[in-house]
mmCIF file of C-alpha atoms in Angstrom:
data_model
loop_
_atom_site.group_PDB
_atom_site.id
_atom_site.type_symbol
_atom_site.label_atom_id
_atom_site.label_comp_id
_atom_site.label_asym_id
_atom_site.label_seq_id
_atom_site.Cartn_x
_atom_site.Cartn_y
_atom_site.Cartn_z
ATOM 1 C CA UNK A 1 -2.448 19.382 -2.434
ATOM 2 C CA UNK A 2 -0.571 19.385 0.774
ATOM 3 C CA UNK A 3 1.244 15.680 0.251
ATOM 4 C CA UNK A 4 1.763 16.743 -3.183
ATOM 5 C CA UNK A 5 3.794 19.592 -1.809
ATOM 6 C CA UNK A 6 5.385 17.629 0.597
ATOM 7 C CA UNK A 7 5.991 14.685 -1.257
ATOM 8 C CA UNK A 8 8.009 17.517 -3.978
ATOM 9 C CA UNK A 9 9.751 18.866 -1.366
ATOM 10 C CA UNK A 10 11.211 15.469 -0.157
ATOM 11 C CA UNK A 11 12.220 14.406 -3.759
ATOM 12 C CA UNK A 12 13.749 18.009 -4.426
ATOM 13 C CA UNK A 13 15.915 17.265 -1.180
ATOM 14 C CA UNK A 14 16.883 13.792 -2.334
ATOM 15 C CA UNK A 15 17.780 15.370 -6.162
ATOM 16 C CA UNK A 16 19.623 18.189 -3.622
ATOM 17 C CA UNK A 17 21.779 15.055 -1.948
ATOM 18 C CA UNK A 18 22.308 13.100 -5.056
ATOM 19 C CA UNK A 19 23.920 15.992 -6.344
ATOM 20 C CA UNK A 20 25.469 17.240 -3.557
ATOM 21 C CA UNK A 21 26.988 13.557 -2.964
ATOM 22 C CA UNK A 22 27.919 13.539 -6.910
ATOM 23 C CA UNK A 23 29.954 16.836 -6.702
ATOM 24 C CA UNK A 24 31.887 15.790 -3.419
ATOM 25 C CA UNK A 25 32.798 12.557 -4.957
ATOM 26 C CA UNK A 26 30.651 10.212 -2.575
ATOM 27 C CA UNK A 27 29.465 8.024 -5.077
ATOM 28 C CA UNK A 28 30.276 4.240 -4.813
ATOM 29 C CA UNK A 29 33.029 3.402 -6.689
ATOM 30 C CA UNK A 30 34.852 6.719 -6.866
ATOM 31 C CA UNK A 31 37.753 7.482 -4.861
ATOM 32 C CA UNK A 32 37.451 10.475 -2.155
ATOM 33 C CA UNK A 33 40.194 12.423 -2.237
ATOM 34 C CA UNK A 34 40.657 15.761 -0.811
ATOM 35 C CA UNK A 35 36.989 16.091 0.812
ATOM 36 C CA UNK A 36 37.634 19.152 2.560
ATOM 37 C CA UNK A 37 39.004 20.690 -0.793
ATOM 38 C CA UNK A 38 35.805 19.635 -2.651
ATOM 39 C CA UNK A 39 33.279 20.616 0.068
ATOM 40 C CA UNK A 40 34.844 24.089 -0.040
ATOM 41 C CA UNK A 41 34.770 24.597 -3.546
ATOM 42 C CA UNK A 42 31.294 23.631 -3.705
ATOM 43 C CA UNK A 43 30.159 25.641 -1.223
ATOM 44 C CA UNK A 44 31.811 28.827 -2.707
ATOM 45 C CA UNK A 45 30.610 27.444 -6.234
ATOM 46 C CA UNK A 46 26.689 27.401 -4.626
ATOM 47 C CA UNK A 47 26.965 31.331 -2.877
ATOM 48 C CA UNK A 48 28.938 33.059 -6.276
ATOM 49 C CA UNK A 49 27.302 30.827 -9.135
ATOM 50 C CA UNK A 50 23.305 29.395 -9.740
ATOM 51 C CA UNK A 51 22.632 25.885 -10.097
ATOM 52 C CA UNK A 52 21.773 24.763 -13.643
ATOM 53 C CA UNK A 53 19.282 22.187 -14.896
ATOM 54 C CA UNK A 54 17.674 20.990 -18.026
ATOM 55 C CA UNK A 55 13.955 21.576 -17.495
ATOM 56 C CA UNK A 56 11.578 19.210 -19.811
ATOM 57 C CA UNK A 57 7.671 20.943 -19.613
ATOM 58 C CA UNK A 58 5.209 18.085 -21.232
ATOM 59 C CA UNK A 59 2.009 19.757 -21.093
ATOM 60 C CA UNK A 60 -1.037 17.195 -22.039
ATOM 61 C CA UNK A 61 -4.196 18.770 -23.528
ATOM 62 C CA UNK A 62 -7.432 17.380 -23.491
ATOM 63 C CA UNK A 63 -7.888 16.160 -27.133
ATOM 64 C CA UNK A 64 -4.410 14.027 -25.916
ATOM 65 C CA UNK A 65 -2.196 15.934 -27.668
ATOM 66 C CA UNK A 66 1.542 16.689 -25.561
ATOM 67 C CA UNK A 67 3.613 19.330 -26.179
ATOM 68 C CA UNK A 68 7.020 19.063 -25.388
ATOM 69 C CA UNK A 69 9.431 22.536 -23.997
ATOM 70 C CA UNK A 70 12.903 22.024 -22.970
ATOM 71 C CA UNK A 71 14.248 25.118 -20.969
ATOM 72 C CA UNK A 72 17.862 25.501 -19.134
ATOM 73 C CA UNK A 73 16.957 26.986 -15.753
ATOM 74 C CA UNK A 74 19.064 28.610 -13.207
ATOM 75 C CA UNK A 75 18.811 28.911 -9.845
ATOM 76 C CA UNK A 76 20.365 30.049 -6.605
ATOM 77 C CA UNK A 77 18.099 28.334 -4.182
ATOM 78 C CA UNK A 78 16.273 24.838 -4.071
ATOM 79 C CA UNK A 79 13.103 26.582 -2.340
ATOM 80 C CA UNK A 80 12.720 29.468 -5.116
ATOM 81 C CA UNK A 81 13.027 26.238 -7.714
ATOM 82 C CA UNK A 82 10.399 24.041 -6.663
ATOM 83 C CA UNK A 83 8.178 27.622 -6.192
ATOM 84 C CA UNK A 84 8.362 28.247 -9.650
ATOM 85 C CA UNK A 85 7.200 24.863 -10.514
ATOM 86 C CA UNK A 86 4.809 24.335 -8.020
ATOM 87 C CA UNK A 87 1.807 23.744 -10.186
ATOM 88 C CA UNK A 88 3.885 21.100 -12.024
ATOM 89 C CA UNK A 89 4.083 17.328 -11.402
ATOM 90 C CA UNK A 90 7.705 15.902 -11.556
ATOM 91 C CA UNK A 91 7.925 12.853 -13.746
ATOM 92 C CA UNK A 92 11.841 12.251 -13.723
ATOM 93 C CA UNK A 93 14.932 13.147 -12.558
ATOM 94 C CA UNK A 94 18.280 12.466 -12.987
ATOM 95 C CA UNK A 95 21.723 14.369 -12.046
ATOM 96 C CA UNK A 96 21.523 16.955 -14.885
ATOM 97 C CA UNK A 97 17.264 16.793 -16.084
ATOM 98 C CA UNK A 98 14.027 17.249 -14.436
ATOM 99 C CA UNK A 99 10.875 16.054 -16.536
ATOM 100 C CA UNK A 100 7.482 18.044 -15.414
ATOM 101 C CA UNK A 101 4.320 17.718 -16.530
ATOM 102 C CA UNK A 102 0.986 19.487 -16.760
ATOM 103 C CA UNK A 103 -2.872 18.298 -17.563
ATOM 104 C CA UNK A 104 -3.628 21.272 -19.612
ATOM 105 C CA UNK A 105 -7.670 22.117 -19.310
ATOM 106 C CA UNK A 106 -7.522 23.323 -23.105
ATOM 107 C CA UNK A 107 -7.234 21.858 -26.252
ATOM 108 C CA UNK A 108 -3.839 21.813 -28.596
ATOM 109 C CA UNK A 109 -2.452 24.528 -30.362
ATOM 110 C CA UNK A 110 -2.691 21.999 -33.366
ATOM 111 C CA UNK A 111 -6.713 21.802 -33.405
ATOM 112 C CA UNK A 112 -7.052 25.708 -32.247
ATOM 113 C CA UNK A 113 -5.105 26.353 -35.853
ATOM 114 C CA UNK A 114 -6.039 23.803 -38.163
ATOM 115 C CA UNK A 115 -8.658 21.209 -35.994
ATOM 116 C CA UNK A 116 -11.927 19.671 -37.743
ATOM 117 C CA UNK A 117 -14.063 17.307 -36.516
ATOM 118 C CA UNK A 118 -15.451 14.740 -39.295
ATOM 119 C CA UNK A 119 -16.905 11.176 -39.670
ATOM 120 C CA UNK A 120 -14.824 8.855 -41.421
ATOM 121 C CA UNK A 121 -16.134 5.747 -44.176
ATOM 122 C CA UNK A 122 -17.330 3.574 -41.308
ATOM 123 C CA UNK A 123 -18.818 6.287 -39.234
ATOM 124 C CA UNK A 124 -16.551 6.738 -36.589
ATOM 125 C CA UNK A 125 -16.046 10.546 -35.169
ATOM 126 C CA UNK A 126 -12.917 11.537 -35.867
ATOM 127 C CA UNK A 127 -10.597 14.935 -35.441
ATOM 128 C CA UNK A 128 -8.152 15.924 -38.539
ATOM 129 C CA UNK A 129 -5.433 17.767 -39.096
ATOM 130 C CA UNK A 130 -7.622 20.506 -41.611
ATOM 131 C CA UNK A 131 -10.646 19.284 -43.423
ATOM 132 C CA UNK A 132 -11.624 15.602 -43.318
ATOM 133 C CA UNK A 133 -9.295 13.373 -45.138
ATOM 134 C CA UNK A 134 -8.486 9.633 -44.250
ATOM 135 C CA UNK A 135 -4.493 10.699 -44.650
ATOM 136 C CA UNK A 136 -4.921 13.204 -41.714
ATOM 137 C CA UNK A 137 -6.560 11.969 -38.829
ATOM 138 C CA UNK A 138 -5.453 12.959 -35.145
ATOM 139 C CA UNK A 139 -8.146 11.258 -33.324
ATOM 140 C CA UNK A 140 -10.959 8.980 -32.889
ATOM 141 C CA UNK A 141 -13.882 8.978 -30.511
ATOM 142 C CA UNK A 142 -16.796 6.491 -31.437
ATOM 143 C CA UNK A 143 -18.764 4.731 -33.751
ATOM 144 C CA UNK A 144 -22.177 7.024 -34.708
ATOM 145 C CA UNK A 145 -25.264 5.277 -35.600
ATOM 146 C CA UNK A 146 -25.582 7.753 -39.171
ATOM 147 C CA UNK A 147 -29.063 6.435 -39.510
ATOM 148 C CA UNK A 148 -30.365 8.471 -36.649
ATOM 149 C CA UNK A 149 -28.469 11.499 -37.278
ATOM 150 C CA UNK A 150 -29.951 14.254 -39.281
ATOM 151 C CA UNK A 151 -28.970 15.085 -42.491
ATOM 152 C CA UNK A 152 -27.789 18.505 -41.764
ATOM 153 C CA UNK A 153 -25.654 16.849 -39.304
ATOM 154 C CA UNK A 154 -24.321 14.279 -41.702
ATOM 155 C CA UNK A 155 -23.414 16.846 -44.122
ATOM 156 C CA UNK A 156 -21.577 19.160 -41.629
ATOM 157 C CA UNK A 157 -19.030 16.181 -40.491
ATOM 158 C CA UNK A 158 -18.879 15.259 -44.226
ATOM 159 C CA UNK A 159 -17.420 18.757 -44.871
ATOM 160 C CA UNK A 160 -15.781 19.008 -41.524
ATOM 161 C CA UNK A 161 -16.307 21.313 -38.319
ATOM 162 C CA UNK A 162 -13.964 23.969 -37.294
ATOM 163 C CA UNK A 163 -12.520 23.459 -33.775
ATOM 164 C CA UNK A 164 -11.176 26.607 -32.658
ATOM 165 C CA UNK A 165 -11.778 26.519 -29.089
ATOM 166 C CA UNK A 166 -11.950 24.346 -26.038
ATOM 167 C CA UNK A 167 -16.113 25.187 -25.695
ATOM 168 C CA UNK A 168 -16.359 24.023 -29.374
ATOM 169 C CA UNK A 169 -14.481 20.634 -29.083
ATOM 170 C CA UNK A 170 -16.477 19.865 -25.834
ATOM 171 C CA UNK A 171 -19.827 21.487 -27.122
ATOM 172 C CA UNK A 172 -19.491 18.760 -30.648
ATOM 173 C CA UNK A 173 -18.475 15.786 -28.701
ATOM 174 C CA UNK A 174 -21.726 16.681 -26.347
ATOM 175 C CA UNK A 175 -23.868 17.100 -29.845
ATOM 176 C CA UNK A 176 -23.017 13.604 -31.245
ATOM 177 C CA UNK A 177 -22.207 11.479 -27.979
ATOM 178 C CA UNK A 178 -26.556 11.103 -28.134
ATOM 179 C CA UNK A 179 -26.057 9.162 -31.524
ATOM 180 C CA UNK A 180 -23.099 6.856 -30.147
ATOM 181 C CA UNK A 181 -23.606 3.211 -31.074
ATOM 182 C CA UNK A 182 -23.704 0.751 -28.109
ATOM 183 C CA UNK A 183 -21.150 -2.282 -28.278
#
């Protein structure tokens, strides 16, 4: 936890420089003119204005599913910035966008609305997007041996098994992992 910290707080001070350098004009290749001038106007810029970024949120769920939020954010210090995203992982950066991201310990939105688990033709596990149908699959997990599987079990995958929370994804794979076929 403590060099993840640190290691966010020394790339938020490079991003801090970078732009810094940008809006001073110290980038290779451009010509400095007036430094004073632009040093001045930045500083006045940082104490009466916030800072603006693009924030991108991925947040990755455990049925692999990644939701995407783009949010402008404002802000007047780089401290209170990196606080507010401190349970984040930074991804990328450039000058104007910061991409974080966040194992979620919960599955999709998707599969808590409109998730069923199923077997398809060949036997393989499989999630789908509403009852099972070959045209809406989301995700496969592994090949079950349907000769050892009950017949109560068959026919529940058949017709397809509500997920509607994170217990009940984890609780099915548990229930048919036991009937897995060995490569």
């Amino acid at each position: 936890m403590r060099f993840n910290w640190v290691a966010q707080y020394r790339l938020g001070l490079a991003f801090v420089t970078v732009v810094l350098f940008m809006s001073i004009g110290m980038v290779p290749g451009i010509v400095v003119t007036g430094f004073a001038e632009q040093m001045e106007n930045h500083q006045d810029q940082q104490k009466s204005e916030p800072q603006q970024l693009t924030i991108i949120l991925e947040r990755i769920y455990l049925d692999g599913e990644m939701s995407e939020e783009v949010v402008l954010d404002s802000y007047w210090s780089i401290e209170n910035f990196w606080a507010k995203y401190d349970q984040w992982q930074l991804v990328d950066i450039d000058e104007s966008t910061m991409v974080f991201r966040k194992q979620v310990d919960d599955i999709s939105p998707l599969l808590k609305a409109n998730g069923y688990f199923g077997i398809t033709d060949d036997g393989v596990l499989t999630i789908y997007n509403g009852r099972p149908d070959p045209s809406r699959i989301i995700q496969s997990f592994f090949q079950i041996d349907v000769k050892k599987l009950e017949s109560k079990k068959q026919d529940e995958l058949i017709q397809g098994i509500p997920i509607k929370t994170r217990d009940r994804y984890v609780e099915v794979l548990e229930t048919f992992k036991p009937y897995s076929m060995q490569e």
